[in-house]
Amino acid sequence: MARREPVYQVVLVLAKSIIGAQGLRVDYRGLENIPASGGVLLAVNHTSYVDFLEAGLAAKRAGRWPRYMLKAELKKIRIMAFLIKHCGAIGVDREHGAESYHEAVAALEAGEAVIVYPEATISRSFELKEFKSGAARMSIEANVPIVPVIVWGTQRIWSKGTQRRIGRHRFPVVVEVGAPLRPDGDDPVALTARLRSAMSEALDRAQRGFPAPAGEDWVPARLGGAAPPPDEALRLEEEEFARRRAEREAKRRGDDG
């Protein structure tokens, strides 16, 4: 950790500066549920492009320097490549994920905290999507707990399908941390189900009393907002993935030609 700490300190200052500049009022709850030492997975819901800031600051407030599991393609962005390298982030290649999986397990076995997004991609509905089993498999293999973490409110700032609201708005944000889940002999399917249930309960707690203006694009349809319901959000996501695949294939054919 000593090698990464100077860069982490810079990133920490930047994260605090960004949140301060926006005037965000972040309410951190349940930080005592993050173990002070030992390997731990922090499973975070994914509703925006900026929820990683609040998740990382929550871990730091609990005394941990987390390692993020991030999309490998972010390495193509120079500043992100620098941060991934020097902050020990784990690049995830979705087509060849074994290497990143084993790197994360090794980090957990070495006593580190790792942030993972079980939904893999942003939820356009702002409801919990179906979970991938990777978090559960890592927890079982490394024999470490999973801590459910909900970040709620950042989708109002910058997300898919919403108006971007960058600036000083003093928006409220809740970070709700649930109790750790031990593997306890579960198979990946059972542990994934337990994790999703725990995160659903934490999401309900985070939303309780949180503003939900009717018709707003960042408010789930279930709460009277204009965000697409889960089935429509899934259709939009599948269309996006199909378009990206077609673009990659067209580029590959162009390169071959």
PDB file of C-alpha atoms in Angstrom:
ATOM      1  CA  MET A   1       0.000   0.000   0.000  1.00  0.00           C
ATOM      2  CA  ALA A   2       2.883   2.389   0.733  1.00  0.00           C
ATOM      3  CA  ARG A   3       3.707   2.658  -2.981  1.00  0.00           C
ATOM      4  CA  ARG A   4       0.128   3.674  -3.877  1.00  0.00           C
ATOM      5  CA  GLU A   5      -0.604   5.965  -0.949  1.00  0.00           C
ATOM      6  CA  PRO A   6       0.843   9.259  -2.340  1.00  0.00           C
ATOM      7  CA  VAL A   7      -1.319   9.014  -5.478  1.00  0.00           C
ATOM      8  CA  TYR A   8      -4.292   7.907  -3.379  1.00  0.00           C
ATOM      9  CA  GLN A   9      -3.884  11.025  -1.252  1.00  0.00           C
ATOM     10  CA  VAL A  10      -4.006  13.189  -4.369  1.00  0.00           C
ATOM     11  CA  VAL A  11      -7.103  11.347  -5.623  1.00  0.00           C
ATOM     12  CA  LEU A  12      -8.715  11.737  -2.191  1.00  0.00           C
ATOM     13  CA  VAL A  13      -8.146  15.493  -2.265  1.00  0.00           C
ATOM     14  CA  LEU A  14      -9.560  15.680  -5.813  1.00  0.00           C
ATOM     15  CA  ALA A  15     -12.639  13.639  -4.856  1.00  0.00           C
ATOM     16  CA  LYS A  16     -13.323  15.834  -1.841  1.00  0.00           C
ATOM     17  CA  SER A  17     -12.795  18.937  -3.970  1.00  0.00           C
ATOM     18  CA  ILE A  18     -15.292  17.756  -6.606  1.00  0.00           C
ATOM     19  CA  ILE A  19     -17.917  16.957  -3.982  1.00  0.00           C
ATOM     20  CA  GLY A  20     -17.220  20.249  -2.227  1.00  0.00           C
ATOM     21  CA  ALA A  21     -17.474  22.232  -5.460  1.00  0.00           C
ATOM     22  CA  GLN A  22     -20.861  20.658  -6.156  1.00  0.00           C
ATOM     23  CA  GLY A  23     -21.964  21.345  -2.604  1.00  0.00           C
ATOM     24  CA  LEU A  24     -23.202  17.772  -2.233  1.00  0.00           C
ATOM     25  CA  ARG A  25     -24.667  16.923   1.155  1.00  0.00           C
ATOM     26  CA  VAL A  26     -23.531  13.335   1.618  1.00  0.00           C
ATOM     27  CA  ASP A  27     -25.038  11.318   4.454  1.00  0.00           C
ATOM     28  CA  TYR A  28     -22.802   8.312   5.234  1.00  0.00           C
ATOM     29  CA  ARG A  29     -24.636   5.600   7.174  1.00  0.00           C
ATOM     30  CA  GLY A  30     -23.451   2.289   8.589  1.00  0.00           C
ATOM     31  CA  LEU A  31     -19.706   2.813   8.046  1.00  0.00           C
ATOM     32  CA  GLU A  32     -19.087   0.617  11.083  1.00  0.00           C
ATOM     33  CA  ASN A  33     -20.135  -2.322   8.882  1.00  0.00           C
ATOM     34  CA  ILE A  34     -16.918  -2.000   6.852  1.00  0.00           C
ATOM     35  CA  PRO A  35     -14.259  -4.134   8.603  1.00  0.00           C
ATOM     36  CA  ALA A  36     -11.230  -2.108   9.724  1.00  0.00           C
ATOM     37  CA  SER A  37      -8.845  -4.782   8.443  1.00  0.00           C
ATOM     38  CA  GLY A  38      -8.743  -7.988   6.433  1.00  0.00           C
ATOM     39  CA  GLY A  39      -9.975  -8.793   2.965  1.00  0.00           C
ATOM     40  CA  VAL A  40     -13.416  -7.474   2.130  1.00  0.00           C
ATOM     41  CA  LEU A  41     -15.531  -6.941  -0.968  1.00  0.00           C
ATOM     42  CA  LEU A  42     -17.549  -3.733  -1.098  1.00  0.00           C
ATOM     43  CA  ALA A  43     -20.467  -4.419  -3.474  1.00  0.00           C
ATOM     44  CA  VAL A  44     -21.850  -1.120  -4.796  1.00  0.00           C
ATOM     45  CA  ASN A  45     -24.976  -0.417  -6.848  1.00  0.00           C
ATOM     46  CA  HIS A  46     -24.376   1.412 -10.112  1.00  0.00           C
ATOM     47  CA  THR A  47     -26.687   4.285 -11.004  1.00  0.00           C
ATOM     48  CA  SER A  48     -24.326   6.997 -12.281  1.00  0.00           C
ATOM     49  CA  TYR A  49     -20.935   7.926 -13.670  1.00  0.00           C
ATOM     50  CA  VAL A  50     -19.872   9.497 -10.360  1.00  0.00           C
ATOM     51  CA  ASP A  51     -21.044   7.038  -7.679  1.00  0.00           C
ATOM     52  CA  PHE A  52     -17.469   5.700  -7.418  1.00  0.00           C
ATOM     53  CA  LEU A  53     -16.456   8.929  -5.643  1.00  0.00           C
ATOM     54  CA  GLU A  54     -18.876   8.498  -2.761  1.00  0.00           C
ATOM     55  CA  ALA A  55     -18.195   4.755  -2.510  1.00  0.00           C
ATOM     56  CA  GLY A  56     -14.453   5.341  -2.274  1.00  0.00           C
ATOM     57  CA  LEU A  57     -14.826   8.119   0.293  1.00  0.00           C
ATOM     58  CA  ALA A  58     -17.080   5.877   2.389  1.00  0.00           C
ATOM     59  CA  ALA A  59     -14.356   3.224   2.423  1.00  0.00           C
ATOM     60  CA  LYS A  60     -11.727   5.820   3.344  1.00  0.00           C
ATOM     61  CA  ARG A  61     -13.886   7.139   6.191  1.00  0.00           C
ATOM     62  CA  ALA A  62     -13.926   3.559   7.490  1.00  0.00           C
ATOM     63  CA  GLY A  63     -10.130   3.479   7.369  1.00  0.00           C
ATOM     64  CA  ARG A  64      -9.696   1.521   4.119  1.00  0.00           C
ATOM     65  CA  TRP A  65      -7.925   2.360   0.841  1.00  0.00           C
ATOM     66  CA  PRO A  66     -10.070   0.440  -1.648  1.00  0.00           C
ATOM     67  CA  ARG A  67      -9.055  -1.052  -4.974  1.00  0.00           C
ATOM     68  CA  TYR A  68     -11.663  -0.587  -7.689  1.00  0.00           C
ATOM     69  CA  MET A  69     -12.594  -3.133 -10.325  1.00  0.00           C
ATOM     70  CA  LEU A  70     -12.996  -0.954 -13.443  1.00  0.00           C
ATOM     71  CA  LYS A  71     -13.578  -1.486 -17.139  1.00  0.00           C
ATOM     72  CA  ALA A  72     -10.236  -2.193 -18.824  1.00  0.00           C
ATOM     73  CA  GLU A  73     -11.088   0.140 -21.721  1.00  0.00           C
ATOM     74  CA  LEU A  74     -10.727   3.081 -19.329  1.00  0.00           C
ATOM     75  CA  LYS A  75      -6.980   2.557 -19.692  1.00  0.00           C
ATOM     76  CA  LYS A  76      -7.308   4.194 -23.115  1.00  0.00           C
ATOM     77  CA  ILE A  77      -7.900   7.502 -21.299  1.00  0.00           C
ATOM     78  CA  ARG A  78      -4.496   8.796 -20.210  1.00  0.00           C
ATOM     79  CA  ILE A  79      -5.469  10.133 -16.786  1.00  0.00           C
ATOM     80  CA  MET A  80      -7.511   7.007 -16.022  1.00  0.00           C
ATOM     81  CA  ALA A  81      -4.605   4.790 -17.097  1.00  0.00           C
ATOM     82  CA  PHE A  82      -2.384   6.659 -14.654  1.00  0.00           C
ATOM     83  CA  LEU A  83      -4.870   6.301 -11.811  1.00  0.00           C
ATOM     84  CA  ILE A  84      -5.550   2.639 -12.559  1.00  0.00           C
ATOM     85  CA  LYS A  85      -1.833   1.904 -12.476  1.00  0.00           C
ATOM     86  CA  HIS A  86      -0.873   3.932  -9.431  1.00  0.00           C
ATOM     87  CA  CYS A  87      -3.992   3.348  -7.313  1.00  0.00           C
ATOM     88  CA  GLY A  88      -3.941  -0.398  -7.889  1.00  0.00           C
ATOM     89  CA  ALA A  89      -7.282  -0.502  -9.691  1.00  0.00           C
ATOM     90  CA  ILE A  90      -8.079  -3.827 -11.347  1.00  0.00           C
ATOM     91  CA  GLY A  91      -8.942  -3.537 -15.025  1.00  0.00           C
ATOM     92  CA  VAL A  92     -11.815  -5.814 -16.054  1.00  0.00           C
ATOM     93  CA  ASP A  93     -11.852  -7.121 -19.610  1.00  0.00           C
ATOM     94  CA  ARG A  94     -15.392  -8.432 -20.117  1.00  0.00           C
ATOM     95  CA  GLU A  95     -14.334 -10.835 -22.852  1.00  0.00           C
ATOM     96  CA  HIS A  96     -11.318 -12.186 -20.947  1.00  0.00           C
ATOM     97  CA  GLY A  97     -12.152 -11.721 -17.280  1.00  0.00           C
ATOM     98  CA  ALA A  98     -10.145 -14.549 -15.712  1.00  0.00           C
ATOM     99  CA  GLU A  99      -7.011 -12.449 -15.180  1.00  0.00           C
ATOM    100  CA  SER A 100      -8.836  -9.627 -13.372  1.00  0.00           C
ATOM    101  CA  TYR A 101     -10.820 -12.170 -11.351  1.00  0.00           C
ATOM    102  CA  HIS A 102      -7.653 -13.857 -10.077  1.00  0.00           C
ATOM    103  CA  GLU A 103      -6.020 -10.486  -9.373  1.00  0.00           C
ATOM    104  CA  ALA A 104      -9.003  -9.472  -7.247  1.00  0.00           C
ATOM    105  CA  VAL A 105      -8.992 -12.778  -5.346  1.00  0.00           C
ATOM    106  CA  ALA A 106      -5.264 -12.377  -4.658  1.00  0.00           C
ATOM    107  CA  ALA A 107      -5.869  -8.849  -3.335  1.00  0.00           C
ATOM    108  CA  LEU A 108      -8.646 -10.092  -1.060  1.00  0.00           C
ATOM    109  CA  GLU A 109      -6.481 -12.931   0.236  1.00  0.00           C
ATOM    110  CA  ALA A 110      -3.773 -10.351   0.971  1.00  0.00           C
ATOM    111  CA  GLY A 111      -6.217  -8.456   3.207  1.00  0.00           C
ATOM    112  CA  GLU A 112      -7.236  -5.655   0.865  1.00  0.00           C
ATOM    113  CA  ALA A 113     -10.605  -3.989   0.291  1.00  0.00           C
ATOM    114  CA  VAL A 114     -11.956  -4.315  -3.258  1.00  0.00           C
ATOM    115  CA  ILE A 115     -14.889  -2.373  -4.733  1.00  0.00           C
ATOM    116  CA  VAL A 116     -17.016  -4.317  -7.200  1.00  0.00           C
ATOM    117  CA  TYR A 117     -20.222  -3.501  -9.102  1.00  0.00           C
ATOM    118  CA  PRO A 118     -22.376  -6.662  -9.218  1.00  0.00           C
ATOM    119  CA  GLU A 119     -24.649  -5.124 -11.866  1.00  0.00           C
ATOM    120  CA  ALA A 120     -21.585  -4.512 -14.105  1.00  0.00           C
ATOM    121  CA  THR A 121     -23.160  -1.540 -15.915  1.00  0.00           C
ATOM    122  CA  ILE A 122     -25.246   1.468 -14.970  1.00  0.00           C
ATOM    123  CA  SER A 123     -28.907   0.813 -14.239  1.00  0.00           C
ATOM    124  CA  ARG A 124     -31.005   3.141 -16.395  1.00  0.00           C
ATOM    125  CA  SER A 125     -34.067   2.406 -14.264  1.00  0.00           C
ATOM    126  CA  PHE A 126     -32.120   3.182 -11.050  1.00  0.00           C
ATOM    127  CA  GLU A 127     -33.501  -0.059  -9.664  1.00  0.00           C
ATOM    128  CA  LEU A 128     -31.202  -3.005  -8.964  1.00  0.00           C
ATOM    129  CA  LYS A 129     -30.522  -5.027 -12.106  1.00  0.00           C
ATOM    130  CA  GLU A 130     -29.774  -8.735 -12.198  1.00  0.00           C
ATOM    131  CA  PHE A 131     -26.423  -9.428 -10.525  1.00  0.00           C
ATOM    132  CA  LYS A 132     -23.406 -11.136 -12.023  1.00  0.00           C
ATOM    133  CA  SER A 133     -22.017 -13.958  -9.853  1.00  0.00           C
ATOM    134  CA  GLY A 134     -18.427 -12.692  -9.820  1.00  0.00           C
ATOM    135  CA  ALA A 135     -18.643 -11.001  -6.411  1.00  0.00           C
ATOM    136  CA  ALA A 136     -20.046 -14.139  -4.788  1.00  0.00           C
ATOM    137  CA  ARG A 137     -17.420 -16.362  -6.431  1.00  0.00           C
ATOM    138  CA  MET A 138     -14.599 -14.084  -5.255  1.00  0.00           C
ATOM    139  CA  SER A 139     -16.010 -13.974  -1.728  1.00  0.00           C
ATOM    140  CA  ILE A 140     -16.230 -17.766  -1.574  1.00  0.00           C
ATOM    141  CA  GLU A 141     -12.780 -18.394  -3.067  1.00  0.00           C
ATOM    142  CA  ALA A 142     -11.007 -15.823  -0.876  1.00  0.00           C
ATOM    143  CA  ASN A 143     -13.249 -16.582   2.131  1.00  0.00           C
ATOM    144  CA  VAL A 144     -13.948 -12.902   2.821  1.00  0.00           C
ATOM    145  CA  PRO A 145     -17.192 -11.050   3.584  1.00  0.00           C
ATOM    146  CA  ILE A 146     -19.186  -8.957   1.123  1.00  0.00           C
ATOM    147  CA  VAL A 147     -20.435  -5.606   2.395  1.00  0.00           C
ATOM    148  CA  PRO A 148     -23.484  -4.217   0.535  1.00  0.00           C
ATOM    149  CA  VAL A 149     -23.135  -0.504  -0.280  1.00  0.00           C
ATOM    150  CA  ILE A 150     -25.868   1.671  -1.782  1.00  0.00           C
ATOM    151  CA  VAL A 151     -25.093   5.094  -3.221  1.00  0.00           C
ATOM    152  CA  TRP A 152     -28.310   6.995  -3.844  1.00  0.00           C
ATOM    153  CA  GLY A 153     -28.784  10.429  -5.398  1.00  0.00           C
ATOM    154  CA  THR A 154     -25.746  10.715  -7.663  1.00  0.00           C
ATOM    155  CA  GLN A 155     -27.874   9.715 -10.681  1.00  0.00           C
ATOM    156  CA  ARG A 156     -29.307  13.215 -10.425  1.00  0.00           C
ATOM    157  CA  ILE A 157     -25.874  14.610 -11.346  1.00  0.00           C
ATOM    158  CA  TRP A 158     -24.749  12.486 -14.304  1.00  0.00           C
ATOM    159  CA  SER A 159     -26.120   9.210 -15.565  1.00  0.00           C
ATOM    160  CA  LYS A 160     -27.476   7.490 -18.658  1.00  0.00           C
ATOM    161  CA  GLY A 161     -30.691   8.967 -19.980  1.00  0.00           C
ATOM    162  CA  THR A 162     -30.724  11.955 -17.647  1.00  0.00           C
ATOM    163  CA  GLN A 163     -29.937  15.627 -17.946  1.00  0.00           C
ATOM    164  CA  ARG A 164     -26.377  16.308 -16.826  1.00  0.00           C
ATOM    165  CA  ARG A 165     -26.432  18.609 -13.802  1.00  0.00           C
ATOM    166  CA  ILE A 166     -22.810  19.508 -13.186  1.00  0.00           C
ATOM    167  CA  GLY A 167     -22.345  22.499 -10.924  1.00  0.00           C
ATOM    168  CA  ARG A 168     -23.044  23.624  -7.411  1.00  0.00           C
ATOM    169  CA  HIS A 169     -26.541  22.349  -6.686  1.00  0.00           C
ATOM    170  CA  ARG A 170     -26.226  21.135  -3.076  1.00  0.00           C
ATOM    171  CA  PHE A 171     -27.978  17.872  -3.944  1.00  0.00           C
ATOM    172  CA  PRO A 172     -28.443  15.339  -1.125  1.00  0.00           C
ATOM    173  CA  VAL A 173     -26.719  11.965  -1.472  1.00  0.00           C
ATOM    174  CA  VAL A 174     -27.039   8.925   0.779  1.00  0.00           C
ATOM    175  CA  VAL A 175     -24.425   6.193   1.179  1.00  0.00           C
ATOM    176  CA  GLU A 176     -26.075   3.278   3.006  1.00  0.00           C
ATOM    177  CA  VAL A 177     -23.750   0.484   4.147  1.00  0.00           C
ATOM    178  CA  GLY A 178     -25.298  -2.826   5.170  1.00  0.00           C
ATOM    179  CA  ALA A 179     -24.064  -5.604   7.426  1.00  0.00           C
ATOM    180  CA  PRO A 180     -21.318  -7.887   6.073  1.00  0.00           C
ATOM    181  CA  LEU A 181     -22.351 -11.167   4.458  1.00  0.00           C
ATOM    182  CA  ARG A 182     -20.100 -14.185   5.094  1.00  0.00           C
ATOM    183  CA  PRO A 183     -19.934 -16.951   2.473  1.00  0.00           C
ATOM    184  CA  ASP A 184     -20.921 -19.549   5.118  1.00  0.00           C
ATOM    185  CA  GLY A 185     -20.873 -22.489   2.723  1.00  0.00           C
ATOM    186  CA  ASP A 186     -23.144 -20.880   0.136  1.00  0.00           C
ATOM    187  CA  ASP A 187     -22.713 -21.655  -3.516  1.00  0.00           C
ATOM    188  CA  PRO A 188     -22.364 -18.610  -5.841  1.00  0.00           C
ATOM    189  CA  VAL A 189     -26.050 -18.626  -6.791  1.00  0.00           C
ATOM    190  CA  ALA A 190     -27.243 -18.610  -3.183  1.00  0.00           C
ATOM    191  CA  LEU A 191     -24.729 -15.959  -2.084  1.00  0.00           C
ATOM    192  CA  THR A 192     -25.602 -13.759  -5.055  1.00  0.00           C
ATOM    193  CA  ALA A 193     -29.274 -13.987  -4.078  1.00  0.00           C
ATOM    194  CA  ARG A 194     -28.450 -13.076  -0.478  1.00  0.00           C
ATOM    195  CA  LEU A 195     -26.375 -10.123  -1.665  1.00  0.00           C
ATOM    196  CA  ARG A 196     -29.073  -8.784  -3.948  1.00  0.00           C
ATOM    197  CA  SER A 197     -31.655  -9.112  -1.170  1.00  0.00           C
ATOM    198  CA  ALA A 198     -29.385  -7.245   1.277  1.00  0.00           C
ATOM    199  CA  MET A 199     -28.728  -4.500  -1.265  1.00  0.00           C
ATOM    200  CA  SER A 200     -32.448  -4.210  -2.000  1.00  0.00           C
ATOM    201  CA  GLU A 201     -33.114  -3.687   1.709  1.00  0.00           C
ATOM    202  CA  ALA A 202     -30.311  -1.098   1.896  1.00  0.00           C
ATOM    203  CA  LEU A 203     -31.740   0.677  -1.164  1.00  0.00           C
ATOM    204  CA  ASP A 204     -35.143   0.877   0.513  1.00  0.00           C
ATOM    205  CA  ARG A 205     -33.514   2.416   3.597  1.00  0.00           C
ATOM    206  CA  ALA A 206     -31.589   4.941   1.484  1.00  0.00           C
ATOM    207  CA  GLN A 207     -34.745   5.978  -0.395  1.00  0.00           C
ATOM    208  CA  ARG A 208     -36.830   6.345   2.755  1.00  0.00           C
ATOM    209  CA  GLY A 209     -37.470  10.061   3.228  1.00  0.00           C
ATOM    210  CA  PHE A 210     -35.303  10.957   0.206  1.00  0.00           C
ATOM    211  CA  PRO A 211     -36.820  13.560  -2.166  1.00  0.00           C
ATOM    212  CA  ALA A 212     -38.554  11.973  -5.171  1.00  0.00           C
ATOM    213  CA  PRO A 213     -40.155  14.736  -7.250  1.00  0.00           C
ATOM    214  CA  ALA A 214     -42.784  13.332  -9.629  1.00  0.00           C
ATOM    215  CA  GLY A 215     -41.773  13.249 -13.270  1.00  0.00           C
ATOM    216  CA  GLU A 216     -38.044  13.830 -12.733  1.00  0.00           C
ATOM    217  CA  ASP A 217     -35.751  11.848 -15.019  1.00  0.00           C
ATOM    218  CA  TRP A 218     -33.564  10.654 -12.121  1.00  0.00           C
ATOM    219  CA  VAL A 219     -36.448   9.255 -10.069  1.00  0.00           C
ATOM    220  CA  PRO A 220     -37.439   5.585 -10.599  1.00  0.00           C
ATOM    221  CA  ALA A 221     -40.791   4.941 -12.275  1.00  0.00           C
ATOM    222  CA  ARG A 222     -41.847   2.988  -9.170  1.00  0.00           C
ATOM    223  CA  LEU A 223     -41.579   6.243  -7.173  1.00  0.00           C
ATOM    224  CA  GLY A 224     -43.437   8.343  -9.733  1.00  0.00           C
ATOM    225  CA  GLY A 225     -40.418   9.457 -11.742  1.00  0.00           C
ATOM    226  CA  ALA A 226     -39.717   9.517 -15.469  1.00  0.00           C
ATOM    227  CA  ALA A 227     -36.880   6.974 -15.452  1.00  0.00           C
ATOM    228  CA  PRO A 228     -37.691   3.945 -17.613  1.00  0.00           C
ATOM    229  CA  PRO A 229     -39.092   0.912 -15.762  1.00  0.00           C
ATOM    230  CA  PRO A 230     -36.716  -2.078 -15.538  1.00  0.00           C
ATOM    231  CA  ASP A 231     -38.040  -3.893 -18.625  1.00  0.00           C
ATOM    232  CA  GLU A 232     -37.715  -0.788 -20.803  1.00  0.00           C
ATOM    233  CA  ALA A 233     -34.286  -0.036 -19.325  1.00  0.00           C
ATOM    234  CA  LEU A 234     -33.172  -3.560 -20.228  1.00  0.00           C
ATOM    235  CA  ARG A 235     -34.369  -3.091 -23.818  1.00  0.00           C
ATOM    236  CA  LEU A 236     -32.419   0.186 -24.103  1.00  0.00           C
ATOM    237  CA  GLU A 237     -29.318  -1.474 -22.697  1.00  0.00           C
ATOM    238  CA  GLU A 238     -29.540  -4.387 -25.140  1.00  0.00           C
ATOM    239  CA  GLU A 239     -29.912  -1.951 -28.046  1.00  0.00           C
ATOM    240  CA  GLU A 240     -26.852  -0.046 -26.837  1.00  0.00           C
ATOM    241  CA  PHE A 241     -24.757  -3.225 -26.554  1.00  0.00           C
ATOM    242  CA  ALA A 242     -25.884  -4.356 -30.031  1.00  0.00           C
ATOM    243  CA  ARG A 243     -24.895  -0.989 -31.497  1.00  0.00           C
ATOM    244  CA  ARG A 244     -21.477  -1.159 -29.852  1.00  0.00           C
ATOM    245  CA  ARG A 245     -20.916  -4.693 -31.139  1.00  0.00           C
ATOM    246  CA  ALA A 246     -21.828  -3.582 -34.652  1.00  0.00           C
ATOM    247  CA  GLU A 247     -19.436  -0.631 -34.407  1.00  0.00           C
ATOM    248  CA  ARG A 248     -16.601  -2.870 -33.202  1.00  0.00           C
ATOM    249  CA  GLU A 249     -17.291  -5.356 -35.993  1.00  0.00           C
ATOM    250  CA  ALA A 250     -17.354  -2.589 -38.593  1.00  0.00           C
ATOM    251  CA  LYS A 251     -14.056  -1.246 -37.265  1.00  0.00           C
ATOM    252  CA  ARG A 252     -12.522  -4.723 -37.309  1.00  0.00           C
ATOM    253  CA  ARG A 253     -13.609  -5.254 -40.923  1.00  0.00           C
ATOM    254  CA  GLY A 254     -12.163  -1.861 -41.801  1.00  0.00           C
ATOM    255  CA  ASP A 255      -8.852  -2.703 -40.114  1.00  0.00           C
ATOM    256  CA  ASP A 256      -8.721  -6.078 -41.907  1.00  0.00           C
ATOM    257  CA  GLY A 257      -9.409  -4.434 -45.213  1.00  0.00           C
TER     258      GLY A 257
END
